[in-house]
PDB file of C-alpha atoms in Angstrom:
ATOM      1  CA  MET Q  71     -12.139  19.187   3.394  1.00 46.00           C
ATOM      2  CA  PRO Q  72      -9.030  18.944   5.078  1.00 49.00           C
ATOM      3  CA  ASP Q  73      -8.964  15.869   8.074  1.00 51.00           C
ATOM      4  CA  GLU Q  74      -7.300  16.319  11.457  1.00 57.00           C
ATOM      5  CA  GLN Q  75      -4.213  16.897  10.956  1.00 54.00           C
ATOM      6  CA  GLY Q  76      -6.057  19.665   8.711  1.00 54.00           C
ATOM      7  CA  ILE Q  77      -4.166  17.765   4.696  1.00 52.00           C
ATOM      8  CA  LYS Q  78      -7.059  18.190   2.239  1.00 51.00           C
ATOM      9  CA  ARG Q  79      -8.717  15.223   1.145  1.00 51.00           C
ATOM     10  CA  ALA Q  80     -10.828  14.477  -1.527  1.00 53.00           C
ATOM     11  CA  ALA Q  81     -14.083  12.395  -0.297  1.00 57.00           C
ATOM     12  CA  LEU Q  82     -13.873   8.854  -1.969  1.00 63.00           C
ATOM     13  CA  LYS Q  83     -17.078   8.166  -3.241  1.00 84.00           C
ATOM     14  CA  THR Q  84     -18.864   4.537  -3.471  1.00 87.00           C
ATOM     15  CA  VAL Q  85     -21.903   2.914  -5.246  1.00 90.00           C
ATOM     16  CA  ALA Q  86     -23.980   0.956  -1.819  1.00 88.00           C
ATOM     17  CA  VAL Q  87     -26.303  -0.769  -2.618  1.00 89.00           C
ATOM     18  CA  ARG Q  88     -28.779  -2.345   0.163  1.00 87.00           C
ATOM     19  CA  LEU Q  89     -29.447  -5.452   0.794  1.00 84.00           C
ATOM     20  CA  THR Q  90     -33.323  -5.275   2.207  1.00 82.00           C
ATOM     21  CA  GLY Q  91     -34.363  -8.071   3.848  1.00 77.00           C
ATOM     22  CA  ALA Q  92     -31.166  -9.833   4.492  1.00 79.00           C
ATOM     23  CA  LYS Q  93     -29.275  -9.858   7.579  1.00 80.00           C
ATOM     24  CA  VAL Q  94     -25.158 -10.106   8.822  1.00 83.00           C
ATOM     25  CA  LEU Q  95     -24.072  -9.364  11.923  1.00 82.00           C
ATOM     26  CA  ASP Q  96     -27.780  -8.932  13.148  1.00 83.00           C
ATOM     27  CA  GLN Q  97     -27.853  -5.255  10.421  1.00 82.00           C
ATOM     28  CA  GLU Q  98     -28.598  -5.024   7.096  1.00 85.00           C
ATOM     29  CA  PRO Q  99     -26.103  -5.879   4.490  1.00 86.00           C
ATOM     30  CA  VAL Q 100     -24.689  -2.714   2.579  1.00 88.00           C
ATOM     31  CA  LEU Q 101     -22.424  -3.549  -0.473  1.00 89.00           C
ATOM     32  CA  LEU Q 102     -19.370  -1.083  -0.851  1.00 90.00           C
ATOM     33  CA  PHE Q 103     -17.317  -0.415  -4.178  1.00 91.00           C
ATOM     34  CA  ALA Q 104     -15.346   2.273  -5.510  1.00 89.00           C
ATOM     35  CA  THR Q 105     -17.688   4.723  -7.977  1.00 89.00           C
ATOM     36  CA  ARG Q 106     -14.582   3.871 -10.659  1.00 89.00           C
ATOM     37  CA  GLN Q 107     -15.429  -0.307 -10.493  1.00 91.00           C
ATOM     38  CA  VAL Q 108     -19.183   1.029 -11.171  1.00 93.00           C
ATOM     39  CA  GLU Q 109     -19.030   0.837 -14.932  1.00 93.00           C
ATOM     40  CA  GLU Q 110     -22.835   0.831 -15.785  1.00 93.00           C
ATOM     41  CA  ILE Q 111     -26.766  -0.787 -13.940  1.00 94.00           C
ATOM     42  CA  LEU Q 112     -28.272  -2.003 -16.102  1.00 94.00           C
ATOM     43  CA  GLN Q 113     -32.243  -3.088 -16.042  1.00 94.00           C
ATOM     44  CA  ASP Q 114     -31.627  -6.173 -17.785  1.00 93.00           C
ATOM     45  CA  VAL Q 115     -29.740  -8.838 -18.832  1.00 94.00           C
ATOM     46  CA  GLU Q 116     -30.335 -11.542 -21.390  1.00 95.00           C
ATOM     47  CA  VAL Q 117     -28.835 -14.981 -19.246  1.00 95.00           C
ATOM     48  CA  ARG Q 118     -27.417 -17.463 -20.602  1.00 96.00           C
ATOM     49  CA  PRO Q 119     -27.878 -20.389 -18.456  1.00 94.00           C
ATOM     50  CA  LEU Q 120     -24.400 -21.953 -17.599  1.00 91.00           C
ATOM     51  CA  PRO Q 121     -25.597 -26.265 -17.141  1.00 90.00           C
ATOM     52  CA  PHE Q 122     -23.639 -27.307 -14.011  1.00 89.00           C
ATOM     53  CA  ALA Q 123     -23.290 -24.048 -12.653  1.00 88.00           C
ATOM     54  CA  PRO Q 124     -23.644 -22.911  -8.760  1.00 90.00           C
ATOM     55  CA  ASP Q 125     -26.658 -21.548  -8.344  1.00 90.00           C
ATOM     56  CA  TRP Q 126     -24.679 -17.808  -7.547  1.00 91.00           C
ATOM     57  CA  LEU Q 127     -23.780 -18.139 -11.129  1.00 92.00           C
ATOM     58  CA  LEU Q 128     -26.716 -16.801 -12.967  1.00 94.00           C
ATOM     59  CA  GLY Q 129     -25.070 -17.557 -16.107  1.00 94.00           C
ATOM     60  CA  LEU Q 130     -23.243 -15.518 -19.917  1.00 95.00           C
ATOM     61  CA  CYS Q 131     -24.905 -12.085 -20.837  1.00 95.00           C
ATOM     62  CA  ALA Q 132     -23.608 -10.277 -23.631  1.00 94.00           C
ATOM     63  CA  TRP Q 133     -22.285  -6.478 -22.950  1.00 94.00           C
ATOM     64  CA  ARG Q 134     -20.727  -4.377 -25.194  1.00 93.00           C
ATOM     65  CA  ARG Q 135     -18.837  -7.029 -27.907  1.00 92.00           C
ATOM     66  CA  GLN Q 136     -17.746  -8.738 -24.279  1.00 92.00           C
ATOM     67  CA  VAL Q 137     -19.581 -12.164 -23.038  1.00 94.00           C
ATOM     68  CA  LEU Q 138     -19.698 -11.614 -19.247  1.00 94.00           C
ATOM     69  CA  PRO Q 139     -20.633 -14.005 -15.780  1.00 93.00           C
ATOM     70  CA  VAL Q 140     -23.710 -13.306 -14.985  1.00 95.00           C
ATOM     71  CA  VAL Q 141     -23.639 -13.089 -10.142  1.00 93.00           C
ATOM     72  CA  ASP Q 142     -25.946 -13.158  -7.909  1.00 91.00           C
ATOM     73  CA  ILE Q 143     -24.058 -11.876  -4.990  1.00 89.00           C
ATOM     74  CA  ALA Q 144     -26.653 -12.202  -2.225  1.00 87.00           C
ATOM     75  CA  LYS Q 145     -26.155 -16.278  -3.071  1.00 88.00           C
ATOM     76  CA  LEU Q 146     -22.597 -15.281  -3.759  1.00 87.00           C
ATOM     77  CA  HIS Q 147     -22.876 -14.718  -0.460  1.00 85.00           C
ATOM     78  CA  GLY Q 148     -25.498 -17.334   1.430  1.00 84.00           C
ATOM     79  CA  MET Q 149     -27.721 -14.721   1.416  1.00 83.00           C
ATOM     80  CA  SER Q 150     -31.329 -13.315  -0.093  1.00 78.00           C
ATOM     81  CA  PHE Q 151     -33.002 -10.276  -0.152  1.00 78.00           C
ATOM     82  CA  SER Q 152     -36.269  -8.692  -0.587  1.00 76.00           C
ATOM     83  CA  ALA Q 153     -36.657  -5.839  -3.532  1.00 72.00           C
ATOM     84  CA  ASP Q 154     -39.404  -4.709  -5.777  1.00 73.00           C
ATOM     85  CA  ARG Q 155     -36.688  -5.425  -8.676  1.00 82.00           C
ATOM     86  CA  SER Q 156     -33.779  -6.782  -9.143  1.00 88.00           C
ATOM     87  CA  LEU Q 157     -31.032  -4.315 -11.741  1.00 92.00           C
ATOM     88  CA  TYR Q 158     -27.786  -5.294 -12.916  1.00 95.00           C
ATOM     89  CA  MET Q 159     -24.510  -3.567 -12.646  1.00 94.00           C
ATOM     90  CA  VAL Q 160     -21.253  -3.948 -14.689  1.00 95.00           C
ATOM     91  CA  ILE Q 161     -18.547  -4.799 -11.654  1.00 93.00           C
ATOM     92  CA  ARG Q 162     -14.566  -3.500 -13.500  1.00 92.00           C
ATOM     93  CA  LEU Q 163     -12.216  -5.076 -11.657  1.00 88.00           C
ATOM     94  CA  VAL Q 164      -8.059  -4.250 -12.548  1.00 82.00           C
ATOM     95  CA  VAL Q 165      -5.990  -6.672 -11.375  1.00 79.00           C
ATOM     96  CA  PRO Q 166      -1.762  -6.742 -12.674  1.00 70.00           C
ATOM     97  CA  ALA Q 167      -1.335  -9.157 -15.334  1.00 67.00           C
ATOM     98  CA  GLU Q 168      -0.036 -12.972 -15.071  1.00 64.00           C
ATOM     99  CA  ASP Q 169       2.499 -11.616 -16.882  1.00 60.00           C
ATOM    100  CA  GLU Q 170       5.443 -10.842 -14.355  1.00 58.00           C
ATOM    101  CA  LYS Q 171       8.176  -9.599 -16.842  1.00 59.00           C
ATOM    102  CA  GLU Q 172       5.981  -6.590 -17.479  1.00 56.00           C
ATOM    103  CA  ASN Q 173       5.333  -5.263 -13.713  1.00 57.00           C
ATOM    104  CA  SER Q 174       3.162  -1.857 -15.111  1.00 61.00           C
ATOM    105  CA  SER Q 175       0.986  -4.054 -16.733  1.00 68.00           C
ATOM    106  CA  ARG Q 176      -2.355  -4.381 -15.635  1.00 74.00           C
ATOM    107  CA  ARG Q 177      -5.363  -6.739 -17.231  1.00 78.00           C
ATOM    108  CA  MET Q 178      -9.408  -6.174 -16.497  1.00 83.00           C
ATOM    109  CA  LEU Q 179     -11.735  -7.990 -15.085  1.00 87.00           C
ATOM    110  CA  ARG Q 180     -15.450  -7.349 -15.621  1.00 92.00           C
ATOM    111  CA  CYS Q 181     -19.473  -9.783 -14.376  1.00 92.00           C
ATOM    112  CA  ILE Q 182     -22.069  -8.322 -14.126  1.00 94.00           C
ATOM    113  CA  LEU Q 183     -23.639  -8.422 -10.637  1.00 94.00           C
ATOM    114  CA  LYS Q 184     -27.859  -9.072  -9.341  1.00 92.00           C
ATOM    115  CA  VAL Q 185     -28.114  -6.583  -6.738  1.00 91.00           C
ATOM    116  CA  SER Q 186     -30.758  -5.396  -5.401  1.00 87.00           C
ATOM    117  CA  ASP Q 187     -32.806  -1.757  -6.723  1.00 87.00           C
ATOM    118  CA  ARG Q 188     -31.626   0.436  -2.911  1.00 87.00           C
ATOM    119  CA  ILE Q 189     -28.615   1.811  -4.747  1.00 88.00           C
ATOM    120  CA  ALA Q 190     -27.035   5.003  -4.004  1.00 85.00           C
ATOM    121  CA  ALA Q 191     -24.187   7.266  -5.118  1.00 85.00           C
ATOM    122  CA  ARG Q 192     -22.636   8.643  -1.285  1.00 80.00           C
ATOM    123  CA  GLU Q 193     -19.762   9.226   0.305  1.00 79.00           C
ATOM    124  CA  LEU Q 194     -17.612   6.473   2.486  1.00 72.00           C
ATOM    125  CA  PRO Q 195     -19.107   6.773   5.452  1.00 70.00           C
ATOM    126  CA  LYS Q 196     -16.542   8.013   8.244  1.00 74.00           C
ATOM    127  CA  GLN Q 197     -17.894   6.432  11.859  1.00 77.00           C
ATOM    128  CA  CYS Q 198     -17.748   3.741  11.730  1.00 78.00           C
ATOM    129  CA  ALA Q 199     -16.442   0.385  13.260  1.00 77.00           C
ATOM    130  CA  ALA Q 200     -14.244  -2.759  12.120  1.00 78.00           C
ATOM    131  CA  ALA Q 201     -16.471  -5.566  12.733  1.00 80.00           C
ATOM    132  CA  ALA Q 202     -15.098  -9.456  12.615  1.00 79.00           C
ATOM    133  CA  ILE Q 203     -16.133 -11.360   8.912  1.00 79.00           C
ATOM    134  CA  GLU Q 204     -15.102 -15.019  10.992  1.00 80.00           C
ATOM    135  CA  ALA Q 205     -18.259 -13.794  13.813  1.00 80.00           C
ATOM    136  CA  SER Q 206     -20.686 -12.880  10.381  1.00 82.00           C
ATOM    137  CA  GLY Q 207     -20.448 -16.756   9.147  1.00 82.00           C
ATOM    138  CA  LEU Q 208     -19.494 -15.100   5.580  1.00 83.00           C
ATOM    139  CA  ASP Q 209     -16.702 -16.056   3.910  1.00 84.00           C
ATOM    140  CA  PRO Q 210     -13.100 -14.204   4.351  1.00 84.00           C
ATOM    141  CA  ALA Q 211     -11.517 -15.045   1.262  1.00 85.00           C
ATOM    142  CA  LEU Q 212     -14.909 -12.833  -0.591  1.00 86.00           C
ATOM    143  CA  PHE Q 213     -14.788  -9.490   1.514  1.00 86.00           C
ATOM    144  CA  LYS Q 214     -12.085  -6.993   2.170  1.00 87.00           C
ATOM    145  CA  GLY Q 215     -13.597  -5.209   4.709  1.00 84.00           C
ATOM    146  CA  LEU Q 216     -17.192  -5.240   7.103  1.00 85.00           C
ATOM    147  CA  PHE Q 217     -17.930  -2.499   9.144  1.00 85.00           C
ATOM    148  CA  ALA Q 218     -20.184  -1.582  12.070  1.00 82.00           C
ATOM    149  CA  HIS Q 219     -22.748   1.496  10.843  1.00 82.00           C
ATOM    150  CA  GLU Q 220     -25.843   3.100  11.863  1.00 81.00           C
ATOM    151  CA  ASP Q 221     -26.971   2.671   8.208  1.00 80.00           C
ATOM    152  CA  GLY Q 222     -26.064  -0.518   8.151  1.00 81.00           C
ATOM    153  CA  MET Q 223     -23.795  -3.421   8.097  1.00 83.00           C
ATOM    154  CA  MET Q 224     -20.977  -1.986   5.504  1.00 86.00           C
ATOM    155  CA  MET Q 225     -19.833  -4.711   3.229  1.00 86.00           C
ATOM    156  CA  VAL Q 226     -16.571  -3.849   0.378  1.00 88.00           C
ATOM    157  CA  PRO Q 227     -16.729  -7.298  -1.649  1.00 89.00           C
ATOM    158  CA  ASN Q 228     -13.611  -8.843  -2.680  1.00 88.00           C
ATOM    159  CA  LEU Q 229     -14.805  -9.987  -6.799  1.00 87.00           C
ATOM    160  CA  LEU Q 230     -11.399 -12.006  -7.149  1.00 85.00           C
ATOM    161  CA  PRO Q 231     -11.967 -14.422  -6.179  1.00 82.00           C
ATOM    162  CA  THR Q 232     -14.937 -14.876  -7.739  1.00 81.00           C
ATOM    163  CA  LEU Q 233     -13.979 -13.969 -11.272  1.00 80.00           C
ATOM    164  CA  CYS Q 234     -10.636 -16.199 -11.381  1.00 73.00           C
ATOM    165  CA  PRO Q 235      -9.317 -19.425  -9.772  1.00 60.00           C
ATOM    166  CA  PRO Q 236      -6.641 -18.771  -6.772  1.00 55.00           C
ATOM    167  CA  ALA Q 237      -3.976 -19.915  -9.439  1.00 53.00           C
ATOM    168  CA  ALA Q 238      -4.386 -16.697 -11.616  1.00 48.00           C
ATOM    169  CA  TRP Q 239      -4.030 -13.969  -8.764  1.00 47.00           C
ATOM    170  CA  PRO Q 240      -1.903 -12.054  -8.265  1.00 52.00           C
ATOM    171  CA  GLU Q 241       0.910 -11.931  -5.790  1.00 56.00           C
ATOM    172  CA  PRO Q 242       0.880  -9.666  -2.884  1.00 54.00           C
ATOM    173  CA  ALA Q 243       3.599  -6.841  -3.576  1.00 51.00           C
ATOM    174  CA  VAL Q 244       5.691  -7.235  -0.934  1.00 48.00           C
TER     175      VAL Q 244
END
């Protein structure tokens, strides 16, 4: 569809997860993920708890011959949601490799997120206004953006700080 300059652009598809019952800036939060980040949605997983782990880290799970961390996304952000049942989303993050010699090299990080059962595919909302993360009381390092929309508070999570320690974060492109 053409934009205001008449340039034809593809609509970015997202996977929206509504956290029913939670509130962020007096609106119901909706987590947005790019469709390419979501590898699979599972109804149930076998979680092996980790001793001394924070409450948002539910444990580890075997998925396709890999061991992945299972993260309760609502607890990670200090929220809770009410849903008939929870689902589990396998999320993929592509980050630059740690080896600086190989500029084109990337590595894949994965985790499983425990989310509400209110999941829908949708286009990226067009009419929304940026909201101040600091005013929400949420940790700014854990979000790429917050956007007020008539359907709720659209939240784009940043999973990198959750999946790897700050020392392993890639340097920003200059």
